[in-house]
Coordinates of C-alpha atoms in Angstrom, one line a residue:
M1 CA 0.0 0.0 0.0
A2 CA 2.8 2.4 0.9
S3 CA 4.7 1.5 -2.3
S4 CA 1.6 2.4 -4.4
W5 CA 1.1 5.7 -2.6
T6 CA 4.8 6.6 -3.2
K7 CA 4.5 5.8 -6.8
F8 CA 1.3 7.9 -7.1
T9 CA 3.0 10.8 -5.4
A10 CA 5.9 10.6 -7.7
N11 CA 3.7 10.5 -10.8
L12 CA 1.7 13.5 -9.5
H13 CA 4.9 15.4 -8.9
I14 CA 6.1 14.7 -12.5
F15 CA 2.7 15.7 -13.9
S16 CA 2.9 19.0 -12.0
V17 CA 6.3 19.8 -13.3
L18 CA 5.3 19.0 -16.9
L19 CA 2.1 21.1 -16.5
L20 CA 4.2 24.1 -15.3
L21 CA 6.6 23.7 -18.2
A22 CA 3.7 23.5 -20.6
L23 CA 2.3 26.7 -19.2
C24 CA 5.6 28.6 -19.1
L25 CA 6.8 27.7 -22.5
P26 CA 4.2 29.7 -24.5
F27 CA 4.9 32.8 -22.4
G28 CA 8.6 32.5 -22.8
G29 CA 8.1 32.0 -26.6
G30 CA 5.8 35.0 -26.8
Q31 CA 8.3 37.2 -25.0
K32 CA 11.1 36.1 -27.3
K33 CA 8.9 36.8 -30.3
K34 CA 8.1 40.2 -28.9
E35 CA 11.8 41.1 -28.4
N36 CA 12.6 39.9 -31.9
L37 CA 9.9 42.0 -33.4
L38 CA 11.0 45.1 -31.5
S39 CA 14.6 44.5 -32.6
E40 CA 13.5 44.2 -36.2
K41 CA 11.5 47.5 -36.0
V42 CA 14.4 49.4 -34.4
E43 CA 16.9 48.0 -36.9
Q44 CA 14.6 49.0 -39.8
M45 CA 14.0 52.6 -38.4
M46 CA 17.8 53.0 -38.0
E47 CA 18.4 51.9 -41.6
W48 CA 15.9 54.4 -42.9
S49 CA 17.3 57.1 -40.7
S50 CA 20.8 56.5 -42.0
R51 CA 19.5 57.1 -45.5
R52 CA 17.4 60.1 -44.8
S53 CA 17.0 62.2 -41.6
V54 CA 13.2 62.4 -42.0
I55 CA 11.6 59.1 -42.7
R56 CA 8.6 59.2 -45.2
M57 CA 5.7 57.0 -44.1
N58 CA 2.5 55.9 -45.7
G59 CA -0.5 54.5 -43.8
D60 CA 0.9 50.9 -43.4
K61 CA 4.3 52.1 -42.2
F62 CA 2.7 54.5 -39.8
R63 CA 0.5 51.9 -38.2
R64 CA 3.3 49.3 -38.0
F65 CA 6.2 51.4 -36.8
V66 CA 4.5 54.3 -34.9
K67 CA 1.2 53.1 -33.6
A68 CA 1.6 49.3 -33.1
P69 CA 3.5 47.9 -30.1
P70 CA 6.1 46.9 -29.2
R71 CA 8.1 50.1 -29.3
N72 CA 10.8 51.5 -27.1
Y73 CA 11.5 54.7 -29.1
S74 CA 9.8 58.0 -29.5
V75 CA 8.6 59.3 -32.9
I76 CA 8.1 62.8 -34.0
V77 CA 5.6 63.0 -36.9
M78 CA 4.9 65.9 -39.2
F79 CA 1.6 65.6 -40.9
T80 CA 1.7 67.8 -44.0
A81 CA 0.6 68.3 -47.6
L82 CA 3.6 69.0 -49.7
Q83 CA 2.2 68.2 -53.2
P84 CA 2.0 71.3 -55.5
Q85 CA -1.7 70.9 -56.1
R86 CA -2.4 71.4 -52.4
Q87 CA -0.8 74.9 -52.6
C88 CA 0.3 74.8 -49.0
S89 CA 3.1 77.3 -48.7
V90 CA 3.1 77.0 -44.9
C91 CA 3.8 73.3 -45.3
R92 CA 6.9 73.9 -47.4
Q93 CA 8.2 76.5 -44.9
A94 CA 7.5 74.2 -41.9
N95 CA 9.2 71.3 -43.8
E96 CA 12.4 73.3 -44.2
E97 CA 12.6 74.0 -40.5
Y98 CA 11.7 70.3 -39.8
Q99 CA 14.5 69.2 -42.0
V100 CA 17.0 71.5 -40.3
L101 CA 16.0 70.0 -36.9
A102 CA 16.1 66.4 -38.1
N103 CA 19.6 66.9 -39.6
S104 CA 20.8 68.5 -36.4
W105 CA 19.7 65.4 -34.5
R106 CA 20.9 62.9 -37.1
Y107 CA 24.5 64.3 -37.3
S108 CA 24.9 65.1 -33.6
S109 CA 27.1 63.0 -31.2
A110 CA 24.0 62.3 -29.1
F111 CA 22.1 60.6 -31.9
S112 CA 20.6 57.3 -30.8
N113 CA 17.7 54.9 -31.6
K114 CA 15.5 56.5 -28.9
L115 CA 14.1 59.2 -31.2
F116 CA 13.1 59.3 -34.9
F117 CA 11.7 62.0 -37.2
T118 CA 9.1 61.0 -39.7
V119 CA 6.6 62.7 -42.1
V120 CA 3.2 61.6 -43.3
D121 CA 2.0 63.4 -46.4
Y122 CA -1.7 63.7 -47.0
D123 CA -1.5 62.3 -50.5
E124 CA 0.4 59.3 -49.2
G125 CA -1.5 58.6 -46.0
A126 CA -4.9 60.2 -46.2
D127 CA -6.2 57.2 -44.1
V128 CA -3.9 58.3 -41.2
F129 CA -5.4 61.8 -41.3
Q130 CA -8.9 60.3 -41.1
Q131 CA -7.8 57.9 -38.3
L132 CA -6.5 60.8 -36.2
N133 CA -9.4 63.1 -37.1
M134 CA -6.9 65.6 -38.4
N135 CA -8.2 68.4 -40.6
S136 CA -5.3 70.8 -40.8
A137 CA -1.7 70.8 -41.9
P138 CA 1.1 71.1 -41.0
T139 CA 0.7 69.4 -37.6
F140 CA 3.5 68.1 -35.4
M141 CA 2.9 65.2 -33.0
H142 CA 5.0 63.2 -30.6
F143 CA 4.2 59.5 -30.1
P144 CA 5.9 58.4 -26.9
A145 CA 7.7 55.1 -26.4
K146 CA 5.0 54.1 -23.9
G147 CA 1.4 55.0 -23.7
K148 CA -0.8 57.1 -26.0
P149 CA -0.1 60.7 -27.0
K150 CA -1.4 63.3 -24.6
R151 CA -2.7 66.8 -25.4
A152 CA 0.8 68.3 -24.8
D153 CA 2.2 65.8 -27.4
T154 CA 0.7 68.0 -30.2
F155 CA 2.8 71.0 -30.9
D156 CA 1.0 74.4 -30.6
L157 CA 2.0 75.6 -34.1
Q158 CA -0.4 78.5 -34.1
R159 CA 0.9 80.1 -30.9
I160 CA 4.6 79.2 -31.1
G161 CA 5.4 79.0 -34.8
F162 CA 7.5 76.3 -36.4
A163 CA 11.0 77.5 -36.0
S164 CA 13.5 74.7 -35.5
E165 CA 14.6 76.1 -32.1
Q166 CA 11.0 76.1 -30.8
L167 CA 10.4 72.5 -32.0
A168 CA 13.7 71.4 -30.3
K169 CA 12.5 73.0 -27.0
W170 CA 9.1 71.2 -27.3
I171 CA 10.9 67.9 -28.0
A172 CA 13.1 68.3 -25.0
D173 CA 10.0 68.9 -22.8
R174 CA 8.4 65.7 -24.1
T175 CA 11.3 63.3 -24.5
D176 CA 14.2 64.8 -22.4
V177 CA 16.3 64.6 -25.6
Q178 CA 18.3 67.8 -26.1
I179 CA 18.9 68.8 -29.7
R180 CA 21.2 71.6 -30.6
V181 CA 20.1 73.2 -33.8
F182 CA 22.8 73.7 -36.5
R183 CA 21.7 75.7 -39.4
P184 CA 23.5 75.7 -42.8
P185 CA 25.5 78.9 -43.5
N186 CA 23.2 81.7 -44.8
Y187 CA 25.1 84.6 -46.4
S188 CA 22.0 86.4 -47.7
G189 CA 22.1 88.9 -44.8
T190 CA 25.7 89.7 -45.2
I191 CA 25.3 90.1 -49.0
A192 CA 22.3 92.4 -48.4
L193 CA 24.2 94.5 -45.9
A194 CA 27.2 94.8 -48.3
L195 CA 24.9 95.9 -51.1
L196 CA 23.2 98.5 -48.9
V197 CA 26.5 99.9 -47.8
S198 CA 27.7 100.0 -51.4
L199 CA 24.5 101.7 -52.5
V200 CA 24.7 104.3 -49.8
G201 CA 28.4 104.8 -50.4
G202 CA 27.9 105.2 -54.2
L203 CA 25.1 107.7 -53.6
L204 CA 27.2 109.8 -51.3
Y205 CA 30.1 109.7 -53.8
L206 CA 27.9 110.8 -56.7
R207 CA 26.4 113.7 -54.5
R208 CA 29.7 114.6 -52.9
N209 CA 29.5 118.1 -54.1
N210 CA 25.9 118.6 -52.8
L211 CA 25.1 116.8 -49.5
E212 CA 22.2 119.0 -48.5
F213 CA 19.8 116.1 -48.9
I214 CA 21.3 114.6 -45.7
Y215 CA 19.7 117.4 -43.8
N216 CA 16.3 116.9 -45.5
K217 CA 13.8 116.6 -42.6
T218 CA 11.1 115.0 -44.8
G219 CA 13.4 112.1 -45.8
W220 CA 14.5 111.4 -42.3
A221 CA 10.8 111.5 -41.1
M222 CA 9.8 109.0 -43.8
A223 CA 12.7 106.7 -42.8
A224 CA 11.7 106.9 -39.1
L225 CA 8.1 106.2 -40.0
C226 CA 9.1 103.1 -41.9
V227 CA 11.0 101.8 -38.9
V228 CA 8.0 102.6 -36.6
F229 CA 5.5 100.8 -38.9
A230 CA 7.7 97.7 -39.1
M231 CA 8.1 97.5 -35.3
T232 CA 4.5 98.2 -34.3
S233 CA 3.1 95.8 -36.9
G234 CA 5.0 92.8 -35.3
Q235 CA 7.9 92.3 -37.7
M236 CA 10.3 91.6 -34.8
W237 CA 7.9 89.0 -33.4
N238 CA 7.8 87.3 -36.8
H239 CA 11.6 87.3 -36.9
I240 CA 11.8 85.7 -33.4
R241 CA 8.9 83.2 -33.6
G242 CA 8.9 82.4 -37.3
P243 CA 5.1 82.1 -37.8
P244 CA 3.5 80.9 -41.1
Y245 CA 2.5 83.5 -43.7
A246 CA -1.1 82.4 -43.6
H247 CA -3.1 79.3 -42.8
K248 CA -5.0 77.3 -45.4
N249 CA -7.5 74.7 -44.4
P250 CA -6.7 71.5 -46.5
Q251 CA -10.3 70.4 -46.4
N252 CA -12.2 73.4 -47.7
G253 CA -9.2 75.5 -49.0
Q254 CA -10.2 78.5 -47.0
V255 CA -7.2 80.8 -46.3
S256 CA -6.9 82.8 -43.0
Y257 CA -4.7 85.9 -42.9
I258 CA -5.7 87.0 -39.4
H259 CA -5.0 84.6 -36.5
G260 CA -7.9 84.1 -34.2
S261 CA -5.9 84.3 -31.0
S262 CA -4.3 87.3 -29.2
Q263 CA -1.2 85.1 -28.5
A264 CA -0.1 84.7 -32.1
Q265 CA -0.2 86.2 -35.5
F266 CA 0.5 85.4 -39.2
V267 CA 3.1 87.2 -41.3
A268 CA 0.3 88.4 -43.6
E269 CA -1.5 89.9 -40.6
S270 CA 1.5 92.0 -39.7
H271 CA 1.6 93.3 -43.3
I272 CA -2.1 94.2 -43.1
I273 CA -1.5 96.1 -39.8
L274 CA 1.4 97.9 -41.3
L275 CA -0.7 99.2 -44.2
L276 CA -3.5 100.2 -41.9
N277 CA -1.2 102.2 -39.6
A278 CA 0.3 103.8 -42.7
A279 CA -3.1 104.8 -44.0
I280 CA -4.1 106.3 -40.6
T281 CA -0.8 108.2 -40.5
M282 CA -1.4 109.6 -44.0
G283 CA -4.9 110.7 -42.8
M284 CA -3.3 112.6 -39.8
V285 CA -0.7 114.2 -42.1
L286 CA -3.5 115.4 -44.4
L287 CA -5.5 116.8 -41.5
N288 CA -2.4 118.7 -40.2
E289 CA -1.7 120.0 -43.8
A290 CA -5.3 121.2 -44.1
A291 CA -5.1 123.0 -40.7
T292 CA -1.7 124.7 -41.2
S293 CA -1.5 125.5 -44.9
K294 CA -2.5 128.9 -46.2
G295 CA -3.8 127.9 -49.6
D296 CA -7.3 127.9 -51.1
V297 CA -10.1 127.3 -48.6
G298 CA -11.9 124.8 -50.9
K299 CA -8.8 122.8 -51.5
R300 CA -8.0 122.7 -47.8
R301 CA -11.6 121.5 -47.1
I302 CA -11.2 118.6 -49.5
I303 CA -7.8 117.7 -48.0
C304 CA -9.4 117.8 -44.6
L305 CA -12.3 115.5 -45.6
V306 CA -10.0 113.0 -47.3
G307 CA -7.7 112.9 -44.2
L308 CA -10.7 112.5 -41.9
G309 CA -12.1 109.7 -44.1
L310 CA -8.8 107.9 -44.0
V311 CA -8.5 108.1 -40.2
V312 CA -12.1 107.1 -39.5
F313 CA -12.3 104.2 -42.0
F314 CA -8.9 102.5 -41.4
F315 CA -9.0 103.1 -37.6
S316 CA -12.4 101.3 -37.6
F317 CA -10.9 98.5 -39.6
L318 CA -7.9 98.3 -37.2
L319 CA -10.2 98.2 -34.2
S320 CA -12.4 95.4 -35.7
I321 CA -9.2 93.3 -36.1
F322 CA -8.3 94.0 -32.5
R323 CA -11.8 93.0 -31.4
S324 CA -11.7 89.7 -33.4
K325 CA -8.5 88.7 -31.7
Y326 CA -9.3 89.9 -28.2
H327 CA -12.6 88.1 -27.7
G328 CA -14.9 89.9 -25.4
Y329 CA -13.5 93.4 -26.2
P330 CA -16.7 95.5 -26.1
Y331 CA -15.9 98.5 -28.3
S332 CA -16.2 98.9 -32.1
F333 CA -16.6 101.8 -34.5
L334 CA -18.3 101.6 -37.9
I335 CA -17.0 98.1 -38.7
K336 CA -17.8 95.2 -36.5

C-alpha cells in the first residue's frame, strides 16, 4: 500500500512539473517573439534614418512602426501636404525647419535609436489623417515610447510657430532629448548689408558736391516712420517666432490671414496692420496739412475731408481686427 502511494505521489509530482513547463513555454516563446519584433523594428528605423534624416511614411508604415507595439523609441511625426496641387506654402516652410531640426539630430554626437523623425503626407497617407481626425496641416505630434499621446504631445503651431529652435525645445520637454540646432550657413544677410553699404556709399560719392539732402527733414521723417511701422506691426515678433505667412484649411481650401488668438499672428497679418497704420498716419498728415497751410479754402476743405475719411475708416478696420483677436472686447466703430 505504501509503495503504491509513493508511486502515485511521484507521478503526481512529475505531472505537475510537466504542467508548469507547458504553461511557461508559451509565455517565454511569446516574450522572445516580442523582443525579436522590437529588434527588427528598431533596426529598420535605424536603416531608414541612415539614408534620410526624415523618414517618409504611408498608412501601413505609420501603423506598424509608430502606432503598433512593441516600441521603445519616441517618434516625431509631421503631418503635412507638400504636393504642389495642395498649394500649402506654410507646409513647405515648416518642412524646411523640420529638415534642419532632423539633420541636427541625425548628425549630432548624441544621436541614438530613442528618437526618430518621420513625415506623413496627406497624399500618401490620407487614411492616417482620417484615423486621427486631423483636418489641418502642417501638424507636429509626438508619439511616446510608452502609452498614448497626450494633449501636450501635439505642438502648438499657431501660438509658437514652427522655428527649429521652438520645435527642439518642445521635443526636450516631451522626451528629455536635447537637440542643438545647427543651421547651414546663410550669407544672404551679409550680402544684403554689403549691397546696402555699397549703394549708400555710391550715392554719397555721386552727390559729394551737394550733400544738402542729408539734412532733409522729410526724408528722415519717412525713414523713421518706416521703422516705426515695421516694429508696431509685429515684424520683430515674426523674426523671433517664425510664424507661417497664412493658414490654409486643407479640407475646404479657406485661407486665414488673421490669427484668431491674441497670443499669435501670421506674417500676412503684420503686413495688413502695417498698411492700416500707414493709412491712418497719412490721414493725420493730411489733416495737419489742411489746418496749417494757407492755400485755397476749398482745397483745404477737400484735404481735410480726405484725411478725416482715411483716419475714420482705417481706424475702424484696425479696431475690428483687434476686437476679433481679443474676444470679449466690447468697443467697435463703424465696422464690427
